[in-house]
Amino acid sequence: MQPTCNLSLVIPLYNEAANIAGLCEEIRTRLADLDYEVLLVDDGSGDGSFDLLKQEAERDSRFKVISLRRNFGQSAALAAGFDMANGEIVITMDGDLQNDPADISRLLEKLNEGYDVVSGWRRDRKDLLLSRRIPSRLANRLISAMTGVRLNDYGCTLKAYRREVLQELNLYGELHRFIPALASQVGARLTELPVNHRPRTAGTSKYGIDRTTRVVLDL
C-alpha cells in the first residue's frame, strides 16, 4: 500500500479516559502545519475510553479509532496501528500525556538528517524510582548488551520510523521495545534523541515491575 499522507501517529490507549480530550487537543495544536493522521488504538478499555475516542474521530476526520476486543497489550495495539497507517513516517507515543507532542517536530527533524529510526530518550524521567526507573535501567543495559544496539531508553514509546522499517514485523509480547534492534539487524540507521517526559496528572499507570520479567523472556 502506497502512503497517502506524510505522517501517521499511532497511539495505544488502555483506560485513559481522563487524558483523551487533552491529548487530542495538544496533538491538533502541535501538528497544525503538518499533513497527518492519528490512529487511536483502544486496547480493550473498560472505562469509557472508546466512546470518547469515537467522539474525537467524529469531530476531526484525521483521527481514526481502532478497537481491540480485549486487552492484548501494547505490542498488539501498536501492530494494529501499523497495519492501518497510511503515512510515509510513523510516530508512536503513549496516550497518558507523559510523552510531549511538542517533541514530534524534533523527531521529524532528526529523521530528516538521514536516519530510519529515531528513538526517544526520557533522560529526566518522571516516574517512580524503585518500581519503574531502576528496573528500566537494568532492562536497557541487558537489551543493549544482548542485541549490540546501545540505547539508553528502549522503553520510551515516543519513536519515529520510516514506513518501510515497520513492514513485515510480527510483534507479540513486549517485542515493541525491540523494534530499533530488529531494524538495525536489517541495516536501518538509528539514533536516540532526548525528549521531554512529564509527570502523570490523570489516570493510573498500567505497568509494574512484573513487566520487566516479560521483557527479559521475550529478549
JSON list of C-alpha atoms in Angstrom, two decimals:
[
{"chain": "A", "resi": 1, "resn": "MET", "atom": "CA", "xyz": [0.00, 0.00, 0.00]},
{"chain": "A", "resi": 2, "resn": "GLN", "atom": "CA", "xyz": [1.37, 3.40, -1.01]},
{"chain": "A", "resi": 3, "resn": "PRO", "atom": "CA", "xyz": [1.47, 6.14, 1.65]},
{"chain": "A", "resi": 4, "resn": "THR", "atom": "CA", "xyz": [-1.34, 8.70, 1.38]},
{"chain": "A", "resi": 5, "resn": "CYS", "atom": "CA", "xyz": [-0.15, 11.25, 3.96]},
{"chain": "A", "resi": 6, "resn": "ASN", "atom": "CA", "xyz": [3.14, 12.43, 5.39]},
{"chain": "A", "resi": 7, "resn": "LEU", "atom": "CA", "xyz": [2.73, 11.31, 8.99]},
{"chain": "A", "resi": 8, "resn": "SER", "atom": "CA", "xyz": [0.82, 8.64, 10.90]},
{"chain": "A", "resi": 9, "resn": "LEU", "atom": "CA", "xyz": [0.69, 8.97, 14.67]},
{"chain": "A", "resi": 10, "resn": "VAL", "atom": "CA", "xyz": [-0.07, 5.63, 16.36]},
{"chain": "A", "resi": 11, "resn": "ILE", "atom": "CA", "xyz": [-1.25, 5.84, 19.97]},
{"chain": "A", "resi": 12, "resn": "PRO", "atom": "CA", "xyz": [-2.22, 2.76, 22.03]},
{"chain": "A", "resi": 13, "resn": "LEU", "atom": "CA", "xyz": [-4.59, 3.51, 24.91]},
{"chain": "A", "resi": 14, "resn": "TYR", "atom": "CA", "xyz": [-5.87, 1.41, 27.78]},
{"chain": "A", "resi": 15, "resn": "ASN", "atom": "CA", "xyz": [-8.23, 3.02, 30.32]},
{"chain": "A", "resi": 16, "resn": "GLU", "atom": "CA", "xyz": [-7.06, 6.58, 29.65]},
{"chain": "A", "resi": 17, "resn": "ALA", "atom": "CA", "xyz": [-10.46, 8.32, 29.59]},
{"chain": "A", "resi": 18, "resn": "ALA", "atom": "CA", "xyz": [-9.21, 11.18, 31.76]},
{"chain": "A", "resi": 19, "resn": "ASN", "atom": "CA", "xyz": [-6.43, 12.03, 29.28]},
{"chain": "A", "resi": 20, "resn": "ILE", "atom": "CA", "xyz": [-8.09, 11.66, 25.88]},
{"chain": "A", "resi": 21, "resn": "ALA", "atom": "CA", "xyz": [-9.51, 15.17, 25.40]},
{"chain": "A", "resi": 22, "resn": "GLY", "atom": "CA", "xyz": [-6.26, 16.86, 26.46]},
{"chain": "A", "resi": 23, "resn": "LEU", "atom": "CA", "xyz": [-4.15, 14.52, 24.35]},
{"chain": "A", "resi": 24, "resn": "CYS", "atom": "CA", "xyz": [-6.14, 15.11, 21.16]},
{"chain": "A", "resi": 25, "resn": "GLU", "atom": "CA", "xyz": [-6.20, 18.88, 21.66]},
{"chain": "A", "resi": 26, "resn": "GLU", "atom": "CA", "xyz": [-2.44, 19.01, 22.17]},
{"chain": "A", "resi": 27, "resn": "ILE", "atom": "CA", "xyz": [-1.90, 16.98, 19.00]},
{"chain": "A", "resi": 28, "resn": "ARG", "atom": "CA", "xyz": [-4.09, 19.33, 16.96]},
{"chain": "A", "resi": 29, "resn": "THR", "atom": "CA", "xyz": [-2.16, 22.31, 18.29]},
{"chain": "A", "resi": 30, "resn": "ARG", "atom": "CA", "xyz": [1.32, 20.88, 17.78]},
{"chain": "A", "resi": 31, "resn": "LEU", "atom": "CA", "xyz": [0.70, 19.32, 14.36]},
{"chain": "A", "resi": 32, "resn": "ALA", "atom": "CA", "xyz": [-1.38, 22.15, 12.89]},
{"chain": "A", "resi": 33, "resn": "ASP", "atom": "CA", "xyz": [1.01, 22.70, 9.96]},
{"chain": "A", "resi": 34, "resn": "LEU", "atom": "CA", "xyz": [1.52, 19.01, 9.07]},
{"chain": "A", "resi": 35, "resn": "ASP", "atom": "CA", "xyz": [-0.26, 16.52, 6.82]},
{"chain": "A", "resi": 36, "resn": "TYR", "atom": "CA", "xyz": [-1.10, 13.82, 9.35]},
{"chain": "A", "resi": 37, "resn": "GLU", "atom": "CA", "xyz": [-3.47, 11.18, 10.63]},
{"chain": "A", "resi": 38, "resn": "VAL", "atom": "CA", "xyz": [-3.87, 9.87, 14.18]},
{"chain": "A", "resi": 39, "resn": "LEU", "atom": "CA", "xyz": [-4.63, 6.20, 14.82]},
{"chain": "A", "resi": 40, "resn": "LEU", "atom": "CA", "xyz": [-6.06, 5.83, 18.32]},
{"chain": "A", "resi": 41, "resn": "VAL", "atom": "CA", "xyz": [-5.93, 2.15, 19.31]},
{"chain": "A", "resi": 42, "resn": "ASP", "atom": "CA", "xyz": [-8.25, 1.27, 22.18]},
{"chain": "A", "resi": 43, "resn": "ASP", "atom": "CA", "xyz": [-6.70, -1.83, 23.77]},
{"chain": "A", "resi": 44, "resn": "GLY", "atom": "CA", "xyz": [-9.85, -3.22, 25.38]},
{"chain": "A", "resi": 45, "resn": "SER", "atom": "CA", "xyz": [-10.52, -0.33, 27.75]},
{"chain": "A", "resi": 46, "resn": "GLY", "atom": "CA", "xyz": [-13.33, -0.64, 30.28]},
{"chain": "A", "resi": 47, "resn": "ASP", "atom": "CA", "xyz": [-13.58, 2.98, 31.45]},
{"chain": "A", "resi": 48, "resn": "GLY", "atom": "CA", "xyz": [-15.47, 4.56, 28.57]},
{"chain": "A", "resi": 49, "resn": "SER", "atom": "CA", "xyz": [-12.33, 5.45, 26.60]},
{"chain": "A", "resi": 50, "resn": "PHE", "atom": "CA", "xyz": [-13.75, 4.03, 23.38]},
{"chain": "A", "resi": 51, "resn": "ASP", "atom": "CA", "xyz": [-16.79, 6.34, 23.41]},
{"chain": "A", "resi": 52, "resn": "LEU", "atom": "CA", "xyz": [-14.56, 9.37, 23.98]},
{"chain": "A", "resi": 53, "resn": "LEU", "atom": "CA", "xyz": [-12.26, 8.29, 21.16]},
{"chain": "A", "resi": 54, "resn": "LYS", "atom": "CA", "xyz": [-15.24, 7.94, 18.83]},
{"chain": "A", "resi": 55, "resn": "GLN", "atom": "CA", "xyz": [-16.26, 11.49, 19.69]},
{"chain": "A", "resi": 56, "resn": "GLU", "atom": "CA", "xyz": [-12.81, 12.75, 18.75]},
{"chain": "A", "resi": 57, "resn": "ALA", "atom": "CA", "xyz": [-12.98, 10.87, 15.43]},
{"chain": "A", "resi": 58, "resn": "GLU", "atom": "CA", "xyz": [-16.42, 12.33, 14.68]},
{"chain": "A", "resi": 59, "resn": "ARG", "atom": "CA", "xyz": [-15.10, 15.81, 15.43]},
{"chain": "A", "resi": 60, "resn": "ASP", "atom": "CA", "xyz": [-11.96, 15.51, 13.28]},
{"chain": "A", "resi": 61, "resn": "SER", "atom": "CA", "xyz": [-11.62, 13.16, 10.30]},
{"chain": "A", "resi": 62, "resn": "ARG", "atom": "CA", "xyz": [-7.84, 12.96, 10.76]},
{"chain": "A", "resi": 63, "resn": "PHE", "atom": "CA", "xyz": [-8.47, 10.94, 13.95]},
{"chain": "A", "resi": 64, "resn": "LYS", "atom": "CA", "xyz": [-9.33, 7.27, 13.46]},
{"chain": "A", "resi": 65, "resn": "VAL", "atom": "CA", "xyz": [-10.23, 4.72, 16.13]},
{"chain": "A", "resi": 66, "resn": "ILE", "atom": "CA", "xyz": [-9.20, 1.07, 16.17]},
{"chain": "A", "resi": 67, "resn": "SER", "atom": "CA", "xyz": [-10.88, -1.08, 18.83]},
{"chain": "A", "resi": 68, "resn": "LEU", "atom": "CA", "xyz": [-9.42, -4.36, 20.10]},
{"chain": "A", "resi": 69, "resn": "ARG", "atom": "CA", "xyz": [-11.86, -6.85, 21.59]},
{"chain": "A", "resi": 70, "resn": "ARG", "atom": "CA", "xyz": [-9.90, -7.22, 24.82]},
{"chain": "A", "resi": 71, "resn": "ASN", "atom": "CA", "xyz": [-6.66, -6.00, 26.39]},
{"chain": "A", "resi": 72, "resn": "PHE", "atom": "CA", "xyz": [-3.98, -7.64, 24.22]},
{"chain": "A", "resi": 73, "resn": "GLY", "atom": "CA", "xyz": [-1.07, -5.44, 25.33]},
{"chain": "A", "resi": 74, "resn": "GLN", "atom": "CA", "xyz": [0.97, -2.65, 23.82]},
{"chain": "A", "resi": 75, "resn": "SER", "atom": "CA", "xyz": [2.73, -4.69, 21.13]},
{"chain": "A", "resi": 76, "resn": "ALA", "atom": "CA", "xyz": [-0.57, -5.92, 19.67]},
{"chain": "A", "resi": 77, "resn": "ALA", "atom": "CA", "xyz": [-2.08, -2.44, 19.87]},
{"chain": "A", "resi": 78, "resn": "LEU", "atom": "CA", "xyz": [0.88, -0.91, 18.04]},
{"chain": "A", "resi": 79, "resn": "ALA", "atom": "CA", "xyz": [0.81, -3.68, 15.41]},
{"chain": "A", "resi": 80, "resn": "ALA", "atom": "CA", "xyz": [-2.88, -2.93, 14.77]},
{"chain": "A", "resi": 81, "resn": "GLY", "atom": "CA", "xyz": [-2.00, 0.73, 14.29]},
{"chain": "A", "resi": 82, "resn": "PHE", "atom": "CA", "xyz": [0.91, -0.07, 11.98]},
{"chain": "A", "resi": 83, "resn": "ASP", "atom": "CA", "xyz": [-1.37, -2.20, 9.79]},
{"chain": "A", "resi": 84, "resn": "MET", "atom": "CA", "xyz": [-3.72, 0.76, 9.28]},
{"chain": "A", "resi": 85, "resn": "ALA", "atom": "CA", "xyz": [-1.11, 3.53, 9.00]},
{"chain": "A", "resi": 86, "resn": "ASN", "atom": "CA", "xyz": [-1.01, 5.44, 5.70]},
{"chain": "A", "resi": 87, "resn": "GLY", "atom": "CA", "xyz": [1.90, 7.80, 6.38]},
{"chain": "A", "resi": 88, "resn": "GLU", "atom": "CA", "xyz": [5.41, 7.86, 4.97]},
{"chain": "A", "resi": 89, "resn": "ILE", "atom": "CA", "xyz": [6.59, 8.37, 8.56]},
{"chain": "A", "resi": 90, "resn": "VAL", "atom": "CA", "xyz": [5.10, 6.60, 11.59]},
{"chain": "A", "resi": 91, "resn": "ILE", "atom": "CA", "xyz": [5.46, 8.03, 15.09]},
{"chain": "A", "resi": 92, "resn": "THR", "atom": "CA", "xyz": [4.38, 6.13, 18.18]},
{"chain": "A", "resi": 93, "resn": "MET", "atom": "CA", "xyz": [3.59, 7.66, 21.56]},
{"chain": "A", "resi": 94, "resn": "ASP", "atom": "CA", "xyz": [1.78, 6.86, 24.80]},
{"chain": "A", "resi": 95, "resn": "GLY", "atom": "CA", "xyz": [-1.73, 8.11, 25.48]},
{"chain": "A", "resi": 96, "resn": "ASP", "atom": "CA", "xyz": [-1.15, 9.19, 29.09]},
{"chain": "A", "resi": 97, "resn": "LEU", "atom": "CA", "xyz": [0.26, 12.66, 28.24]},
{"chain": "A", "resi": 98, "resn": "GLN", "atom": "CA", "xyz": [3.67, 11.82, 29.72]},
{"chain": "A", "resi": 99, "resn": "ASN", "atom": "CA", "xyz": [5.12, 11.94, 26.20]},
{"chain": "A", "resi": 100, "resn": "ASP", "atom": "CA", "xyz": [5.10, 15.53, 24.95]},
{"chain": "A", "resi": 101, "resn": "PRO", "atom": "CA", "xyz": [3.52, 16.11, 21.49]},
{"chain": "A", "resi": 102, "resn": "ALA", "atom": "CA", "xyz": [5.84, 19.13, 21.16]},
{"chain": "A", "resi": 103, "resn": "ASP", "atom": "CA", "xyz": [8.70, 16.65, 20.61]},
{"chain": "A", "resi": 104, "resn": "ILE", "atom": "CA", "xyz": [7.15, 15.27, 17.41]},
{"chain": "A", "resi": 105, "resn": "SER", "atom": "CA", "xyz": [8.64, 18.04, 15.25]},
{"chain": "A", "resi": 106, "resn": "ARG", "atom": "CA", "xyz": [12.07, 17.41, 16.79]},
{"chain": "A", "resi": 107, "resn": "LEU", "atom": "CA", "xyz": [11.84, 13.69, 15.95]},
{"chain": "A", "resi": 108, "resn": "LEU", "atom": "CA", "xyz": [10.95, 14.55, 12.36]},
{"chain": "A", "resi": 109, "resn": "GLU", "atom": "CA", "xyz": [13.87, 16.97, 12.07]},
{"chain": "A", "resi": 110, "resn": "LYS", "atom": "CA", "xyz": [16.25, 14.27, 13.32]},
{"chain": "A", "resi": 111, "resn": "LEU", "atom": "CA", "xyz": [14.80, 11.72, 10.93]},
{"chain": "A", "resi": 112, "resn": "ASN", "atom": "CA", "xyz": [15.43, 14.14, 8.06]},
{"chain": "A", "resi": 113, "resn": "GLU", "atom": "CA", "xyz": [19.16, 14.04, 8.88]},
{"chain": "A", "resi": 114, "resn": "GLY", "atom": "CA", "xyz": [19.22, 10.62, 7.22]},
{"chain": "A", "resi": 115, "resn": "TYR", "atom": "CA", "xyz": [18.09, 8.22, 9.96]},
{"chain": "A", "resi": 116, "resn": "ASP", "atom": "CA", "xyz": [15.49, 5.47, 9.61]},
{"chain": "A", "resi": 117, "resn": "VAL", "atom": "CA", "xyz": [14.60, 5.27, 13.31]},
{"chain": "A", "resi": 118, "resn": "VAL", "atom": "CA", "xyz": [14.73, 8.00, 15.96]},
{"chain": "A", "resi": 119, "resn": "SER", "atom": "CA", "xyz": [14.18, 6.69, 19.47]},
{"chain": "A", "resi": 120, "resn": "GLY", "atom": "CA", "xyz": [13.12, 8.98, 22.30]},
{"chain": "A", "resi": 121, "resn": "TRP", "atom": "CA", "xyz": [15.23, 9.06, 25.46]},
{"chain": "A", "resi": 122, "resn": "ARG", "atom": "CA", "xyz": [13.46, 10.12, 28.67]},
{"chain": "A", "resi": 123, "resn": "ARG", "atom": "CA", "xyz": [16.67, 11.44, 30.20]},
{"chain": "A", "resi": 124, "resn": "ASP", "atom": "CA", "xyz": [14.82, 13.22, 33.03]},
{"chain": "A", "resi": 125, "resn": "ARG", "atom": "CA", "xyz": [12.18, 10.59, 33.64]},
{"chain": "A", "resi": 126, "resn": "LYS", "atom": "CA", "xyz": [9.21, 11.48, 35.88]},
{"chain": "A", "resi": 127, "resn": "ASP", "atom": "CA", "xyz": [8.38, 8.01, 37.21]},
{"chain": "A", "resi": 128, "resn": "LEU", "atom": "CA", "xyz": [8.81, 6.16, 40.50]},
{"chain": "A", "resi": 129, "resn": "LEU", "atom": "CA", "xyz": [12.43, 5.16, 41.15]},
{"chain": "A", "resi": 130, "resn": "LEU", "atom": "CA", "xyz": [12.08, 1.63, 42.54]},
{"chain": "A", "resi": 131, "resn": "SER", "atom": "CA", "xyz": [9.16, 0.27, 40.52]},
{"chain": "A", "resi": 132, "resn": "ARG", "atom": "CA", "xyz": [9.83, 1.96, 37.18]},
{"chain": "A", "resi": 133, "resn": "ARG", "atom": "CA", "xyz": [13.17, 3.68, 36.69]},
{"chain": "A", "resi": 134, "resn": "ILE", "atom": "CA", "xyz": [15.59, 1.15, 38.24]},
{"chain": "A", "resi": 135, "resn": "PRO", "atom": "CA", "xyz": [14.03, -1.92, 36.51]},
{"chain": "A", "resi": 136, "resn": "SER", "atom": "CA", "xyz": [14.02, 0.06, 33.25]},
{"chain": "A", "resi": 137, "resn": "ARG", "atom": "CA", "xyz": [17.73, 0.89, 33.56]},
{"chain": "A", "resi": 138, "resn": "LEU", "atom": "CA", "xyz": [18.56, -2.78, 34.14]},
{"chain": "A", "resi": 139, "resn": "ALA", "atom": "CA", "xyz": [16.43, -3.85, 31.17]},
{"chain": "A", "resi": 140, "resn": "ASN", "atom": "CA", "xyz": [18.02, -1.23, 28.91]},
{"chain": "A", "resi": 141, "resn": "ARG", "atom": "CA", "xyz": [21.53, -2.43, 29.79]},
{"chain": "A", "resi": 142, "resn": "LEU", "atom": "CA", "xyz": [20.58, -6.07, 29.24]},
{"chain": "A", "resi": 143, "resn": "ILE", "atom": "CA", "xyz": [18.89, -5.39, 25.89]},
{"chain": "A", "resi": 144, "resn": "SER", "atom": "CA", "xyz": [21.83, -3.27, 24.70]},
{"chain": "A", "resi": 145, "resn": "ALA", "atom": "CA", "xyz": [24.34, -5.95, 25.71]},
{"chain": "A", "resi": 146, "resn": "MET", "atom": "CA", "xyz": [22.45, -8.83, 24.09]},
{"chain": "A", "resi": 147, "resn": "THR", "atom": "CA", "xyz": [21.48, -7.07, 20.85]},
{"chain": "A", "resi": 148, "resn": "GLY", "atom": "CA", "xyz": [24.58, -4.93, 20.36]},
{"chain": "A", "resi": 149, "resn": "VAL", "atom": "CA", "xyz": [22.35, -1.91, 19.74]},
{"chain": "A", "resi": 150, "resn": "ARG", "atom": "CA", "xyz": [23.04, 0.50, 22.58]},
{"chain": "A", "resi": 151, "resn": "LEU", "atom": "CA", "xyz": [20.17, 2.75, 23.56]},
{"chain": "A", "resi": 152, "resn": "ASN", "atom": "CA", "xyz": [19.58, 4.47, 26.87]},
{"chain": "A", "resi": 153, "resn": "ASP", "atom": "CA", "xyz": [15.80, 4.05, 26.78]},
{"chain": "A", "resi": 154, "resn": "TYR", "atom": "CA", "xyz": [14.32, 1.13, 24.89]},
{"chain": "A", "resi": 155, "resn": "GLY", "atom": "CA", "xyz": [11.07, 1.54, 26.81]},
{"chain": "A", "resi": 156, "resn": "CYS", "atom": "CA", "xyz": [10.22, 5.04, 25.57]},
{"chain": "A", "resi": 157, "resn": "THR", "atom": "CA", "xyz": [7.19, 4.70, 23.29]},
{"chain": "A", "resi": 158, "resn": "LEU", "atom": "CA", "xyz": [7.90, 8.03, 21.60]},
{"chain": "A", "resi": 159, "resn": "LYS", "atom": "CA", "xyz": [9.75, 6.94, 18.45]},
{"chain": "A", "resi": 160, "resn": "ALA", "atom": "CA", "xyz": [9.80, 7.87, 14.77]},
{"chain": "A", "resi": 161, "resn": "TYR", "atom": "CA", "xyz": [10.14, 5.32, 11.95]},
{"chain": "A", "resi": 162, "resn": "ARG", "atom": "CA", "xyz": [10.33, 5.40, 8.21]},
{"chain": "A", "resi": 163, "resn": "ARG", "atom": "CA", "xyz": [7.40, 3.35, 6.95]},
{"chain": "A", "resi": 164, "resn": "GLU", "atom": "CA", "xyz": [9.49, 0.62, 5.30]},
{"chain": "A", "resi": 165, "resn": "VAL", "atom": "CA", "xyz": [11.20, -0.23, 8.60]},
{"chain": "A", "resi": 166, "resn": "LEU", "atom": "CA", "xyz": [7.91, -1.40, 10.10]},
{"chain": "A", "resi": 167, "resn": "GLN", "atom": "CA", "xyz": [6.76, -3.55, 7.21]},
{"chain": "A", "resi": 168, "resn": "GLU", "atom": "CA", "xyz": [6.72, -7.31, 7.77]},
{"chain": "A", "resi": 169, "resn": "LEU", "atom": "CA", "xyz": [7.19, -7.01, 11.54]},
{"chain": "A", "resi": 170, "resn": "ASN", "atom": "CA", "xyz": [5.48, -9.65, 13.67]},
{"chain": "A", "resi": 171, "resn": "LEU", "atom": "CA", "xyz": [5.01, -8.12, 17.13]},
{"chain": "A", "resi": 172, "resn": "TYR", "atom": "CA", "xyz": [3.92, -10.03, 20.23]},
{"chain": "A", "resi": 173, "resn": "GLY", "atom": "CA", "xyz": [4.54, -9.94, 23.98]},
{"chain": "A", "resi": 174, "resn": "GLU", "atom": "CA", "xyz": [6.83, -6.97, 24.67]},
{"chain": "A", "resi": 175, "resn": "LEU", "atom": "CA", "xyz": [8.58, -7.04, 21.27]},
{"chain": "A", "resi": 176, "resn": "HIS", "atom": "CA", "xyz": [7.62, -3.44, 20.50]},
{"chain": "A", "resi": 177, "resn": "ARG", "atom": "CA", "xyz": [10.53, -2.47, 22.74]},
{"chain": "A", "resi": 178, "resn": "PHE", "atom": "CA", "xyz": [12.98, -4.22, 20.42]},
{"chain": "A", "resi": 179, "resn": "ILE", "atom": "CA", "xyz": [11.95, -2.61, 17.12]},
{"chain": "A", "resi": 180, "resn": "PRO", "atom": "CA", "xyz": [15.12, -0.46, 16.99]},
{"chain": "A", "resi": 181, "resn": "ALA", "atom": "CA", "xyz": [17.29, -3.56, 17.46]},
{"chain": "A", "resi": 182, "resn": "LEU", "atom": "CA", "xyz": [15.31, -5.55, 14.87]},
{"chain": "A", "resi": 183, "resn": "ALA", "atom": "CA", "xyz": [15.56, -2.64, 12.43]},
{"chain": "A", "resi": 184, "resn": "SER", "atom": "CA", "xyz": [19.30, -2.36, 12.98]},
{"chain": "A", "resi": 185, "resn": "GLN", "atom": "CA", "xyz": [19.75, -6.01, 12.03]},
{"chain": "A", "resi": 186, "resn": "VAL", "atom": "CA", "xyz": [18.44, -5.24, 8.54]},
{"chain": "A", "resi": 187, "resn": "GLY", "atom": "CA", "xyz": [20.61, -2.17, 8.09]},
{"chain": "A", "resi": 188, "resn": "ALA", "atom": "CA", "xyz": [18.40, 0.64, 9.37]},
{"chain": "A", "resi": 189, "resn": "ARG", "atom": "CA", "xyz": [20.22, 3.76, 10.58]},
{"chain": "A", "resi": 190, "resn": "LEU", "atom": "CA", "xyz": [19.09, 4.72, 14.05]},
{"chain": "A", "resi": 191, "resn": "THR", "atom": "CA", "xyz": [19.77, 7.32, 16.68]},
{"chain": "A", "resi": 192, "resn": "GLU", "atom": "CA", "xyz": [18.45, 8.46, 20.04]},
{"chain": "A", "resi": 193, "resn": "LEU", "atom": "CA", "xyz": [17.08, 11.89, 20.94]},
{"chain": "A", "resi": 194, "resn": "PRO", "atom": "CA", "xyz": [16.46, 13.25, 24.47]},
{"chain": "A", "resi": 195, "resn": "VAL", "atom": "CA", "xyz": [12.76, 14.08, 24.83]},
{"chain": "A", "resi": 196, "resn": "ASN", "atom": "CA", "xyz": [10.60, 15.72, 27.44]},
{"chain": "A", "resi": 197, "resn": "HIS", "atom": "CA", "xyz": [8.93, 13.42, 29.96]},
{"chain": "A", "resi": 198, "resn": "ARG", "atom": "CA", "xyz": [6.05, 14.76, 32.03]},
{"chain": "A", "resi": 199, "resn": "PRO", "atom": "CA", "xyz": [4.55, 13.53, 35.31]},
{"chain": "A", "resi": 200, "resn": "ARG", "atom": "CA", "xyz": [1.27, 11.67, 35.01]},
{"chain": "A", "resi": 201, "resn": "THR", "atom": "CA", "xyz": [-1.52, 14.02, 36.14]},
{"chain": "A", "resi": 202, "resn": "ALA", "atom": "CA", "xyz": [-4.59, 11.87, 35.48]},
{"chain": "A", "resi": 203, "resn": "GLY", "atom": "CA", "xyz": [-5.41, 8.17, 35.39]},
{"chain": "A", "resi": 204, "resn": "THR", "atom": "CA", "xyz": [-3.18, 5.42, 36.73]},
{"chain": "A", "resi": 205, "resn": "SER", "atom": "CA", "xyz": [-0.10, 3.65, 35.40]},
{"chain": "A", "resi": 206, "resn": "LYS", "atom": "CA", "xyz": [-0.68, 0.21, 33.88]},
{"chain": "A", "resi": 207, "resn": "TYR", "atom": "CA", "xyz": [2.90, -1.00, 34.25]},
{"chain": "A", "resi": 208, "resn": "GLY", "atom": "CA", "xyz": [4.74, -2.52, 37.17]},
{"chain": "A", "resi": 209, "resn": "ILE", "atom": "CA", "xyz": [7.94, -4.40, 37.92]},
{"chain": "A", "resi": 210, "resn": "ASP", "atom": "CA", "xyz": [6.41, -7.64, 36.58]},
{"chain": "A", "resi": 211, "resn": "ARG", "atom": "CA", "xyz": [6.69, -6.21, 33.08]},
{"chain": "A", "resi": 212, "resn": "THR", "atom": "CA", "xyz": [10.48, -6.39, 33.30]},
{"chain": "A", "resi": 213, "resn": "THR", "atom": "CA", "xyz": [10.21, -10.18, 33.60]},
{"chain": "A", "resi": 214, "resn": "ARG", "atom": "CA", "xyz": [8.14, -10.38, 30.41]},
{"chain": "A", "resi": 215, "resn": "VAL", "atom": "CA", "xyz": [10.66, -8.17, 28.60]},
{"chain": "A", "resi": 216, "resn": "VAL", "atom": "CA", "xyz": [13.51, -10.50, 29.59]},
{"chain": "A", "resi": 217, "resn": "LEU", "atom": "CA", "xyz": [11.56, -13.57, 28.45]},
{"chain": "A", "resi": 218, "resn": "ASP", "atom": "CA", "xyz": [10.88, -12.02, 25.03]},
{"chain": "A", "resi": 219, "resn": "LEU", "atom": "CA", "xyz": [14.51, -10.95, 24.76]}
]
